Amino acid sequence: MTVETSSSDTSDTGAGAGRAWLADIVRSAAWDAKLGPCDDVDVARMRASAATIDRRLASGAPIYGLTQGFGPLVLFDAESEAEQGASLIAHLGTAQGTPLPPDVARLVLWLRLNSMRKGYSAVSPDFWNTLADLWNQGFTPAIPRDGTVSASGDLQPLAHAALAFTGFGEAWSRDEQGRWTVQPAADALGSLGAQPLSWPVREALAFVNGTGVGLAQAIVNHQSALRLTRAVAVLGGRLAALLGANPEHFDTGVALARGQAGQLTVAGWIQRELPEGMTHDPARPLQEPYSVRCTSQVLGAVLDQLDHAGDVLAREAGGVTDNPITVGDRVLHGGNFHAMPVGFASEQIGLAMHMAAYLAERQLALLVSPVTNGNLPPMLTPRAGRGCGLAGVQISATSFVARLRQLVTPASLTTLPTNGWNQDHVPMALNGANGVADALELGWLTVGSLALGVAQLTVMQGRAHDVSGVWARLAEISPPLDADRPMAAEVRAARDLFQRHAGDLLDGDLRTGAAGVR
């Protein structure tokens, strides 16, 4: 699948409009996806942009990175445009840390290539096609995740991606079983029958001066956070059904009275998990604790924030973020590479997702307490006194949420000036996106922990024989606790199950346009 973009793309046609578009571009950057070649319109735009640069150079007017040095060295003349390209990516090869996952790395390249073809960046169509051909063949640079402030774009990680095309550094390799490993970039190029490239300065500038790395990670985070929110809604609905909670809590009338779009959608998601004609069990309180009663309010607020962040990211993905750019017959020096929009969107994804994970942890706490689980044994153990049940699972879930909170602390609060005071205001967008990515791993483990609680509640209520679909698969993952056992692998398997299930549900909603309300 491919998602074609153009300089006139807009992705803000309504609240949450970015959700479907972002899902499409993630699929378009997959291992087996293909990026279409530059068409006649692309080529015309790209050549017009290059001609504008040439006219400016012929007039003797300065152009950043071509006639002048980089960053604070802009005060000095550049003697050789040819040397500038190699110098740019070489001096920025200082990123460190583990490489970004291959799906993120492929999306980074997809985003940069689509930006470079829009006709603002004076990029050669021939060079662009060379990069795109290698990407289409699977060439995927291994991009270190740490070492950029995201102010002149994600300079260091993008430079490492560019260096991989020169045969320096490492690239991802994928075997026939779909397993990814890292190998020398020169070997990866050689396996494709390709020679290392040399970067002209115009193309190097267009490639590294951009928000593509933090943006790619933020988009992947956004999609994961949406799935996590959907999964918690599924589990929350199942929990309410098993407990016999008051279904009025999730009535669409409550959501319509308030008028919040996310709450209405989540109320519909929860209703799908409730039996038709469900009534309130009089043994339960008229009003459940907030972790049950306010599920649609909490997750609805999370969904609204994710949709807002998604719209920002979609606009960024459809735009151009390098410097300088050409607009018509003008060469404009600006700061579109400053990743503050990505940084704020990333932080909001993390903060919102945290609330969904925290809700899951609170629902698990409700399940393991006799005060709120319907007078069942503590920790849902059938062997109270001899067995400990889900005690370890809950303790770990508490730890996951505590660590998660550290990881989603806004990275923009840690900004520091750098680069000889040239970059005196920086967003730290990739730092933030990396933190959210790590936090999501813990958030999903919290979801897996809650799923085990739901599985054991089903057993304790004597309903294990009456399950189907995803609940039957969950029962296979986490059978009755006849004796205590290590449950770490069960948590991970339940996490994987609900990642897939939530993804399938969201894909179905996108295909049908369903809002979730029945």
Short mmCIF file of C-alpha atoms in Angstrom, two decimals:
data_model
loop_
_atom_site.label_atom_id
_atom_site.label_comp_id
_atom_site.label_asym_id
_atom_site.label_seq_id
_atom_site.Cartn_x
_atom_site.Cartn_y
_atom_site.Cartn_z
CA MET A 1 0.00 0.00 0.00
CA THR A 2 1.17 3.52 -0.70
CA VAL A 3 -0.07 6.87 0.49
CA GLU A 4 0.73 9.51 -2.08
CA THR A 5 1.39 13.03 -0.87
CA SER A 6 1.71 16.37 -2.56
CA SER A 7 2.57 19.91 -1.64
CA SER A 8 -1.12 20.70 -1.28
CA ASP A 9 -1.81 17.89 1.22
CA THR A 10 -3.82 18.75 4.29
CA SER A 11 -4.70 16.32 7.01
CA ASP A 12 -6.92 18.39 9.30
CA THR A 13 -10.37 17.92 7.83
CA GLY A 14 -12.00 17.47 11.23
CA ALA A 15 -11.49 16.41 14.84
CA GLY A 16 -9.46 13.23 14.88
CA ALA A 17 -9.06 13.24 11.09
CA GLY A 18 -5.39 12.40 11.49
CA ARG A 19 -6.19 9.01 13.07
CA ALA A 20 -6.97 7.18 9.83
CA TRP A 21 -4.28 9.00 7.86
CA LEU A 22 -1.58 8.14 10.36
CA ALA A 23 -2.65 4.51 10.33
CA ASP A 24 -2.33 4.56 6.54
CA ILE A 25 1.17 6.01 6.50
CA VAL A 26 2.39 3.51 9.09
CA ARG A 27 1.19 0.75 6.79
CA SER A 28 2.77 2.56 3.84
CA ALA A 29 6.19 2.43 5.52
CA ALA A 30 6.02 -1.29 6.27
CA TRP A 31 8.71 -3.70 5.19
CA ASP A 32 6.89 -4.81 2.05
CA ALA A 33 5.50 -1.39 1.11
CA LYS A 34 6.66 0.48 -1.98
CA LEU A 35 7.13 4.20 -2.45
CA GLY A 36 6.01 5.33 -5.86
CA PRO A 37 8.51 7.14 -8.13
CA CYS A 38 8.49 10.86 -8.69
CA ASP A 39 5.82 11.65 -11.27
CA ASP A 40 5.94 14.49 -13.80
CA VAL A 41 4.40 16.95 -11.34
CA ASP A 42 6.95 16.05 -8.65
CA VAL A 43 9.83 16.38 -11.10
CA ALA A 44 8.61 19.76 -12.33
CA ARG A 45 8.31 21.09 -8.79
CA MET A 46 11.73 19.76 -7.78
CA ARG A 47 13.44 21.21 -10.83
CA ALA A 48 11.73 24.56 -10.34
CA SER A 49 12.99 24.64 -6.76
CA ALA A 50 16.54 23.85 -7.89
CA ALA A 51 16.33 26.58 -10.54
CA THR A 52 15.32 29.09 -7.87
CA ILE A 53 18.40 28.16 -5.85
CA ASP A 54 20.60 28.45 -8.95
CA ARG A 55 19.31 31.93 -9.70
CA ARG A 56 19.98 33.01 -6.12
CA LEU A 57 23.51 31.62 -6.31
CA ALA A 58 24.10 33.38 -9.63
CA SER A 59 23.05 36.67 -8.08
CA GLY A 60 25.74 36.34 -5.43
CA ALA A 61 23.24 36.31 -2.57
CA PRO A 62 24.15 34.09 0.40
CA ILE A 63 22.38 30.80 1.04
CA TYR A 64 22.71 28.92 4.30
CA GLY A 65 24.71 25.71 3.94
CA LEU A 66 25.64 26.37 0.32
CA THR A 67 27.62 29.59 0.37
CA GLN A 68 27.79 29.78 4.18
CA GLY A 69 28.77 27.39 6.95
CA PHE A 70 26.43 25.47 9.20
CA GLY A 71 24.92 26.57 12.51
CA PRO A 72 26.99 29.28 14.26
CA LEU A 73 29.50 28.97 11.38
CA VAL A 74 26.98 30.70 9.11
CA LEU A 75 29.15 33.80 9.58
CA PHE A 76 31.86 32.17 7.49
CA ASP A 77 31.93 31.57 3.76
CA ALA A 78 31.85 28.01 2.46
CA GLU A 79 34.54 27.48 -0.12
CA SER A 80 33.22 24.25 -1.65
CA GLU A 81 29.57 23.29 -2.06
CA ALA A 82 30.70 19.74 -2.90
CA GLU A 83 32.61 19.43 0.37
CA GLN A 84 29.69 20.80 2.36
CA GLY A 85 27.49 17.70 1.88
CA ALA A 86 30.07 15.30 3.26
CA SER A 87 30.99 17.70 6.05
CA LEU A 88 27.37 18.12 7.14
CA ILE A 89 26.60 14.46 7.69
CA ALA A 90 30.08 13.63 9.00
CA HIS A 91 30.22 16.13 11.84
CA LEU A 92 26.72 15.15 12.98
CA GLY A 93 27.58 11.46 13.28
CA THR A 94 27.57 11.63 17.07
CA ALA A 95 24.29 9.91 17.99
CA GLN A 96 24.44 7.07 20.51
CA GLY A 97 22.30 4.39 22.06
CA THR A 98 20.31 1.45 20.84
CA PRO A 99 18.90 1.80 17.33
CA LEU A 100 15.31 2.78 16.78
CA PRO A 101 13.10 -0.21 15.87
CA PRO A 102 13.14 -1.04 12.16
CA ASP A 103 9.49 -0.04 11.66
CA VAL A 104 10.31 3.41 13.04
CA ALA A 105 13.47 3.64 10.91
CA ARG A 106 11.53 2.80 7.75
CA LEU A 107 8.93 5.41 8.61
CA VAL A 108 11.70 7.99 9.16
CA LEU A 109 12.90 7.44 5.59
CA TRP A 110 9.35 7.46 4.23
CA LEU A 111 8.65 10.82 5.88
CA ARG A 112 11.89 12.43 4.69
CA LEU A 113 11.49 11.16 1.13
CA ASN A 114 7.93 12.42 0.88
CA SER A 115 9.00 15.82 2.18
CA MET A 116 11.91 16.04 -0.27
CA ARG A 117 9.70 15.39 -3.31
CA LYS A 118 7.33 18.30 -2.63
CA GLY A 119 9.32 20.95 -4.48
CA TYR A 120 10.48 23.16 -1.61
CA SER A 121 13.92 21.66 -1.05
CA ALA A 122 15.87 21.88 -4.35
CA VAL A 123 16.39 18.11 -4.38
CA SER A 124 17.51 16.33 -7.54
CA PRO A 125 14.82 13.90 -8.81
CA ASP A 126 17.55 11.45 -9.85
CA PHE A 127 19.10 11.39 -6.39
CA TRP A 128 15.66 11.10 -4.81
CA ASN A 129 14.85 8.11 -7.00
CA THR A 130 18.12 6.43 -5.98
CA LEU A 131 17.22 6.77 -2.29
CA ALA A 132 13.64 5.62 -2.89
CA ASP A 133 14.77 2.60 -4.91
CA LEU A 134 17.03 1.46 -2.08
CA TRP A 135 14.21 1.96 0.44
CA ASN A 136 11.86 -0.05 -1.77
CA GLN A 137 14.42 -2.86 -1.81
CA GLY A 138 14.39 -2.89 1.98
CA PHE A 139 17.48 -0.83 2.82
CA THR A 140 16.81 0.38 6.34
CA PRO A 141 19.47 2.33 8.27
CA ALA A 142 19.98 1.44 11.92
CA ILE A 143 19.44 4.86 13.53
CA PRO A 144 20.78 5.51 17.07
CA ARG A 145 18.00 6.97 19.20
CA ASP A 146 19.92 9.37 21.48
CA GLY A 147 21.84 12.57 20.89
CA THR A 148 19.61 15.21 19.29
CA VAL A 149 17.84 18.25 20.73
CA SER A 150 15.37 18.28 17.79
CA ALA A 151 15.88 21.98 17.14
CA SER A 152 17.45 22.07 13.68
CA GLY A 153 15.51 18.90 13.20
CA ASP A 154 16.72 15.55 14.43
CA LEU A 155 20.19 16.25 13.08
CA GLN A 156 22.27 13.47 14.58
CA PRO A 157 19.91 10.52 14.01
CA LEU A 158 19.15 11.70 10.47
CA ALA A 159 22.87 12.11 9.80
CA HIS A 160 23.41 8.49 10.83
CA ALA A 161 20.64 7.46 8.45
CA ALA A 162 22.34 9.44 5.68
CA LEU A 163 25.73 7.96 6.59
CA ALA A 164 24.33 4.45 6.20
CA PHE A 165 23.68 5.22 2.52
CA THR A 166 27.40 6.02 2.23
CA GLY A 167 28.29 2.61 3.65
CA PHE A 168 29.17 3.94 7.10
CA GLY A 169 27.53 2.57 10.22
CA GLU A 170 24.88 -0.11 10.33
CA ALA A 171 21.62 -1.14 8.69
CA TRP A 172 18.81 -3.51 9.53
CA SER A 173 18.57 -6.87 7.80
CA ARG A 174 15.40 -9.01 7.71
CA ASP A 175 15.46 -12.76 7.14
CA GLU A 176 12.78 -14.95 5.58
CA GLN A 177 11.21 -15.59 8.98
CA GLY A 178 10.77 -11.85 9.55
CA ARG A 179 13.54 -11.57 12.15
CA TRP A 180 15.55 -8.35 12.18
CA THR A 181 19.27 -8.11 12.87
CA VAL A 182 21.85 -5.35 12.47
CA GLN A 183 24.74 -5.62 10.02
CA PRO A 184 27.32 -3.21 8.57
CA ALA A 185 25.64 -0.76 6.21
CA ALA A 186 28.23 -1.49 3.51
CA ASP A 187 27.27 -5.17 3.62
CA ALA A 188 23.56 -4.33 3.41
CA LEU A 189 24.18 -2.16 0.35
CA GLY A 190 26.36 -4.84 -1.20
CA SER A 191 23.64 -7.47 -0.75
CA LEU A 192 21.39 -5.26 -2.88
CA GLY A 193 24.04 -4.79 -5.53
CA ALA A 194 24.26 -1.09 -4.65
CA GLN A 195 27.28 1.17 -4.35
CA PRO A 196 27.70 3.61 -1.44
CA LEU A 197 26.33 7.08 -2.20
CA SER A 198 27.87 10.53 -1.85
CA TRP A 199 25.50 13.20 -0.55
CA PRO A 200 25.34 16.55 -2.42
CA VAL A 201 24.90 19.39 0.01
CA ARG A 202 21.39 20.35 -1.12
CA GLU A 203 20.10 16.83 -0.63
CA ALA A 204 22.01 16.43 2.64
CA LEU A 205 20.47 19.63 4.00
CA ALA A 206 16.98 18.62 2.94
CA PHE A 207 17.42 15.21 4.56
CA VAL A 208 18.93 16.05 7.95
CA ASN A 209 17.17 19.39 8.58
CA GLY A 210 13.82 17.92 9.50
CA THR A 211 11.64 16.57 12.27
CA GLY A 212 11.36 13.09 10.77
CA VAL A 213 12.84 10.95 13.56
CA GLY A 214 10.89 12.31 16.51
CA LEU A 215 7.87 12.49 14.21
CA ALA A 216 8.16 8.84 13.15
CA GLN A 217 8.53 7.64 16.74
CA ALA A 218 5.65 9.87 17.85
CA ILE A 219 3.39 8.48 15.11
CA VAL A 220 4.19 4.90 16.10
CA ASN A 221 3.60 5.84 19.75
CA HIS A 222 0.29 7.44 18.83
CA GLN A 223 -0.95 4.29 17.12
CA SER A 224 0.13 2.14 20.07
CA ALA A 225 -1.55 4.50 22.55
CA LEU A 226 -4.80 4.32 20.58
CA ARG A 227 -4.69 0.54 20.72
CA LEU A 228 -3.93 0.63 24.44
CA THR A 229 -6.90 2.92 25.06
CA ARG A 230 -9.15 0.60 23.06
CA ALA A 231 -7.85 -2.41 24.97
CA VAL A 232 -8.54 -0.82 28.35
CA ALA A 233 -12.08 -0.01 27.18
CA VAL A 234 -12.60 -3.66 26.21
CA LEU A 235 -11.29 -4.91 29.55
CA GLY A 236 -13.20 -2.24 31.46
CA GLY A 237 -16.43 -3.27 29.77
CA ARG A 238 -15.80 -6.93 30.51
CA LEU A 239 -15.02 -6.11 34.12
CA ALA A 240 -18.27 -4.15 34.48
CA ALA A 241 -20.24 -7.03 32.95
CA LEU A 242 -18.67 -9.63 35.25
CA LEU A 243 -19.27 -7.53 38.35
CA GLY A 244 -22.84 -6.64 37.39
CA ALA A 245 -22.06 -2.92 37.64
CA ASN A 246 -24.77 -0.36 36.99
CA PRO A 247 -24.96 -0.09 33.17
CA GLU A 248 -26.24 3.47 33.52
CA HIS A 249 -22.61 4.47 34.04
CA PHE A 250 -22.00 3.81 30.34
CA ASP A 251 -25.29 4.99 28.91
CA THR A 252 -24.84 7.19 25.86
CA GLY A 253 -27.28 9.65 27.40
CA VAL A 254 -24.67 10.48 30.02
CA ALA A 255 -22.13 11.18 27.29
CA LEU A 256 -24.59 13.14 25.15
CA ALA A 257 -25.43 15.37 28.11
CA ARG A 258 -21.81 16.33 28.45
CA GLY A 259 -21.05 16.68 24.75
CA GLN A 260 -17.50 15.32 24.69
CA ALA A 261 -16.82 13.32 21.53
CA GLY A 262 -14.29 10.95 23.06
CA GLN A 263 -16.55 10.03 25.95
CA LEU A 264 -19.39 9.20 23.55
CA THR A 265 -17.13 6.98 21.48
CA VAL A 266 -15.72 5.14 24.51
CA ALA A 267 -19.20 4.66 25.98
CA GLY A 268 -20.09 2.85 22.76
CA TRP A 269 -16.94 0.73 22.98
CA ILE A 270 -17.83 -0.32 26.53
CA GLN A 271 -21.45 -1.06 25.60
CA ARG A 272 -20.23 -3.59 23.04
CA GLU A 273 -18.78 -5.61 25.93
CA LEU A 274 -22.00 -5.61 27.98
CA PRO A 275 -24.66 -8.31 27.54
CA GLU A 276 -27.82 -7.21 25.76
CA GLY A 277 -30.35 -6.08 28.31
CA MET A 278 -27.82 -6.05 31.14
CA THR A 279 -29.27 -4.88 34.43
CA HIS A 280 -27.68 -3.69 37.63
CA ASP A 281 -26.86 -6.42 40.15
CA PRO A 282 -28.49 -5.18 43.38
CA ALA A 283 -25.57 -6.65 45.32
CA ARG A 284 -23.35 -4.01 43.71
CA PRO A 285 -23.40 -0.34 44.78
CA LEU A 286 -25.64 2.00 42.80
CA GLN A 287 -22.49 3.98 41.99
CA GLU A 288 -19.29 2.05 41.46
CA PRO A 289 -15.85 3.39 42.44
CA TYR A 290 -14.53 5.87 39.89
CA SER A 291 -12.22 3.32 38.29
CA VAL A 292 -15.37 1.61 36.97
CA ARG A 293 -17.98 4.36 36.94
CA CYS A 294 -15.79 6.92 35.17
CA THR A 295 -14.19 4.62 32.59
CA SER A 296 -15.83 6.37 29.64
CA GLN A 297 -14.98 9.81 31.03
CA VAL A 298 -11.32 8.97 31.61
CA LEU A 299 -10.73 7.02 28.40
CA GLY A 300 -12.84 9.51 26.45
CA ALA A 301 -10.58 12.33 27.60
CA VAL A 302 -7.57 10.20 26.64
CA LEU A 303 -9.04 9.58 23.19
CA ASP A 304 -9.75 13.28 22.64
CA GLN A 305 -6.18 14.18 23.50
CA LEU A 306 -4.79 11.44 21.27
CA ASP A 307 -6.95 12.65 18.40
CA HIS A 308 -5.72 16.22 18.88
CA ALA A 309 -2.11 15.05 18.97
CA GLY A 310 -2.74 12.87 15.93
CA ASP A 311 -4.04 15.80 13.94
CA VAL A 312 -0.89 17.78 14.76
CA LEU A 313 1.31 14.85 13.75
CA ALA A 314 -0.64 14.33 10.53
CA ARG A 315 -0.11 17.95 9.52
CA GLU A 316 3.59 17.62 10.31
CA ALA A 317 3.83 14.42 8.27
CA GLY A 318 2.28 16.19 5.30
CA GLY A 319 4.53 19.23 5.53
CA VAL A 320 8.10 20.31 4.81
CA THR A 321 10.46 20.94 7.71
CA ASP A 322 13.92 21.63 6.27
CA ASN A 323 15.83 24.90 5.79
CA PRO A 324 16.24 26.87 3.63
CA ILE A 325 13.26 26.29 1.33
CA THR A 326 12.08 27.77 -1.92
CA VAL A 327 8.58 29.16 -2.31
CA GLY A 328 7.93 30.26 -5.87
CA ASP A 329 10.92 32.34 -6.92
CA ARG A 330 12.01 33.10 -3.36
CA VAL A 331 14.61 31.39 -1.17
CA LEU A 332 13.43 31.59 2.44
CA HIS A 333 15.52 31.02 5.54
CA GLY A 334 13.38 29.99 8.50
CA GLY A 335 12.91 27.55 11.34
CA ASN A 336 10.44 24.88 10.25
CA PHE A 337 12.88 22.26 11.53
CA HIS A 338 12.12 23.27 15.13
CA ALA A 339 10.19 20.24 16.42
CA MET A 340 8.04 21.94 19.06
CA PRO A 341 4.77 20.74 17.45
CA VAL A 342 6.07 17.16 17.52
CA GLY A 343 7.41 17.61 21.05
CA PHE A 344 4.14 18.85 22.50
CA ALA A 345 2.15 16.18 20.63
CA SER A 346 4.53 13.49 21.92
CA GLU A 347 4.21 14.70 25.48
CA GLN A 348 0.43 14.78 25.25
CA ILE A 349 0.41 11.20 23.95
CA GLY A 350 2.47 10.14 26.96
CA LEU A 351 0.40 12.02 29.52
CA ALA A 352 -2.87 10.79 28.06
CA MET A 353 -1.70 7.20 27.72
CA HIS A 354 -0.54 7.26 31.33
CA MET A 355 -4.11 7.90 32.44
CA ALA A 356 -5.34 4.86 30.53
CA ALA A 357 -2.61 2.67 32.04
CA TYR A 358 -3.28 4.09 35.50
CA LEU A 359 -6.97 3.31 35.10
CA ALA A 360 -6.06 -0.28 34.21
CA GLU A 361 -3.90 -0.53 37.33
CA ARG A 362 -6.76 0.81 39.48
CA GLN A 363 -9.21 -1.66 37.98
CA LEU A 364 -6.80 -4.47 38.79
CA ALA A 365 -6.60 -3.19 42.37
CA LEU A 366 -10.41 -3.27 42.55
CA LEU A 367 -10.43 -6.88 41.32
CA VAL A 368 -8.04 -8.21 43.95
CA SER A 369 -9.75 -6.60 46.96
CA PRO A 370 -12.69 -8.37 48.69
CA VAL A 371 -14.12 -4.95 49.45
CA THR A 372 -14.79 -4.28 45.76
CA ASN A 373 -14.63 -7.65 43.97
CA GLY A 374 -17.85 -9.08 45.41
CA ASN A 375 -16.41 -10.66 48.56
CA LEU A 376 -14.14 -12.99 46.63
CA PRO A 377 -10.82 -13.96 48.25
CA PRO A 378 -7.98 -11.43 48.30
CA MET A 379 -5.79 -11.53 45.22
CA LEU A 380 -8.38 -13.81 43.56
CA THR A 381 -6.67 -16.88 44.93
CA PRO A 382 -8.80 -20.03 45.34
CA ARG A 383 -6.38 -21.15 48.04
CA ALA A 384 -6.42 -18.23 50.47
CA GLY A 385 -3.77 -18.70 53.10
CA ARG A 386 -1.85 -21.27 51.08
CA GLY A 387 -1.89 -19.39 47.79
CA CYS A 388 -1.10 -15.81 46.88
CA GLY A 389 -3.00 -15.54 43.59
CA LEU A 390 -2.38 -12.31 41.73
CA ALA A 391 -0.39 -10.59 44.48
CA GLY A 392 2.82 -10.57 42.44
CA VAL A 393 1.00 -9.45 39.31
CA GLN A 394 -0.49 -6.46 41.10
CA ILE A 395 2.80 -5.42 42.71
CA SER A 396 4.53 -5.45 39.33
CA ALA A 397 1.69 -3.47 37.74
CA THR A 398 2.11 -0.82 40.44
CA SER A 399 5.81 -0.64 39.63
CA PHE A 400 5.08 -0.35 35.91
CA VAL A 401 2.84 2.68 36.46
CA ALA A 402 5.32 4.35 38.81
CA ARG A 403 8.13 3.99 36.26
CA LEU A 404 5.83 5.00 33.45
CA ARG A 405 5.16 8.30 35.20
CA GLN A 406 8.87 9.08 35.25
CA LEU A 407 9.17 8.34 31.53
CA VAL A 408 6.29 10.58 30.42
CA THR A 409 7.49 13.63 32.33
CA PRO A 410 7.53 16.32 29.59
CA ALA A 411 10.92 16.46 27.91
CA SER A 412 10.34 20.09 26.98
CA LEU A 413 10.89 20.89 30.67
CA THR A 414 14.50 19.78 30.25
CA THR A 415 15.46 22.12 27.40
CA LEU A 416 19.01 23.48 27.37
CA PRO A 417 20.69 25.92 24.95
CA THR A 418 23.49 24.53 22.79
CA ASN A 419 25.44 24.91 19.53
CA GLY A 420 27.34 28.03 20.50
CA TRP A 421 24.07 29.72 21.51
CA ASN A 422 22.74 29.31 17.97
CA GLN A 423 20.23 26.72 19.18
CA ASP A 424 19.20 28.66 22.25
CA HIS A 425 15.64 27.28 22.42
CA VAL A 426 15.26 23.56 21.78
CA PRO A 427 12.27 21.19 22.15
CA MET A 428 13.92 17.82 22.95
CA ALA A 429 11.18 16.16 20.88
CA LEU A 430 12.94 12.86 20.18
CA ASN A 431 13.98 12.53 23.81
CA GLY A 432 10.30 12.84 24.69
CA ALA A 433 9.16 10.41 22.02
CA ASN A 434 11.74 7.84 23.16
CA GLY A 435 10.50 8.18 26.73
CA VAL A 436 6.91 7.66 25.63
CA ALA A 437 7.94 4.60 23.60
CA ASP A 438 9.52 3.08 26.71
CA ALA A 439 6.50 4.06 28.79
CA LEU A 440 4.16 2.36 26.34
CA GLU A 441 5.96 -0.93 26.87
CA LEU A 442 5.15 -0.66 30.58
CA GLY A 443 1.62 0.56 29.87
CA TRP A 444 0.97 -2.54 27.79
CA LEU A 445 2.34 -4.77 30.55
CA THR A 446 -0.16 -3.10 32.88
CA VAL A 447 -2.92 -3.94 30.41
CA GLY A 448 -1.70 -7.54 30.33
CA SER A 449 -1.79 -7.59 34.13
CA LEU A 450 -5.40 -6.38 34.19
CA ALA A 451 -6.30 -9.00 31.60
CA LEU A 452 -5.06 -11.72 33.95
CA GLY A 453 -7.24 -10.24 36.67
CA VAL A 454 -10.26 -10.45 34.36
CA ALA A 455 -9.38 -14.05 33.48
CA GLN A 456 -9.16 -15.11 37.13
CA LEU A 457 -12.31 -13.20 38.08
CA THR A 458 -14.12 -15.19 35.40
CA VAL A 459 -12.80 -18.40 36.96
CA MET A 460 -13.73 -17.39 40.50
CA GLN A 461 -17.27 -16.60 39.38
CA GLY A 462 -17.62 -20.04 37.83
CA ARG A 463 -18.00 -18.65 34.31
CA ALA A 464 -14.89 -20.12 32.73
CA HIS A 465 -16.95 -22.57 30.66
CA ASP A 466 -19.07 -19.79 29.16
CA VAL A 467 -16.53 -17.74 27.21
CA SER A 468 -15.80 -17.27 23.52
CA GLY A 469 -13.74 -15.12 21.19
CA VAL A 470 -11.00 -13.11 22.80
CA TRP A 471 -12.11 -14.24 26.27
CA ALA A 472 -11.66 -17.88 25.35
CA ARG A 473 -8.16 -17.12 24.09
CA LEU A 474 -7.44 -15.25 27.32
CA ALA A 475 -8.63 -18.28 29.33
CA GLU A 476 -6.13 -20.44 27.46
CA ILE A 477 -3.34 -17.99 28.29
CA SER A 478 -4.24 -17.78 31.98
CA PRO A 479 -5.96 -20.96 33.25
CA PRO A 480 -7.29 -21.33 36.81
CA LEU A 481 -4.83 -20.76 39.65
CA ASP A 482 -5.07 -24.24 41.18
CA ALA A 483 -1.56 -23.56 42.46
CA ASP A 484 0.61 -20.47 42.42
CA ARG A 485 2.89 -20.21 39.41
CA PRO A 486 5.18 -17.64 37.77
CA MET A 487 2.92 -15.43 35.66
CA ALA A 488 5.31 -13.11 33.84
CA ALA A 489 4.93 -14.97 30.55
CA GLU A 490 1.13 -14.93 30.94
CA VAL A 491 1.19 -11.15 31.36
CA ARG A 492 3.18 -10.81 28.14
CA ALA A 493 0.95 -13.21 26.24
CA ALA A 494 -2.17 -11.35 27.42
CA ARG A 495 -0.55 -8.08 26.39
CA ASP A 496 0.09 -9.47 22.91
CA LEU A 497 -3.46 -10.78 22.66
CA PHE A 498 -5.03 -7.42 23.46
CA GLN A 499 -2.62 -5.51 21.27
CA ARG A 500 -3.87 -7.57 18.34
CA HIS A 501 -7.51 -7.48 19.41
CA ALA A 502 -7.56 -3.72 19.95
CA GLY A 503 -5.83 -3.20 16.60
CA ASP A 504 -8.43 -5.34 14.85
CA LEU A 505 -11.26 -3.40 16.51
CA LEU A 506 -9.80 -0.03 15.54
CA ASP A 507 -9.21 -1.20 11.97
CA GLY A 508 -12.80 -2.33 11.81
CA ASP A 509 -14.03 1.03 13.06
CA LEU A 510 -11.96 2.83 10.44
CA ARG A 511 -13.30 0.60 7.67
CA THR A 512 -16.93 1.08 8.67
CA GLY A 513 -16.72 4.62 10.01
CA ALA A 514 -18.31 3.38 13.21
CA ALA A 515 -18.19 5.70 16.20
CA GLY A 516 -18.62 2.83 18.61
CA VAL A 517 -22.14 3.71 19.80
CA ARG A 518 -24.83 1.09 19.39
#
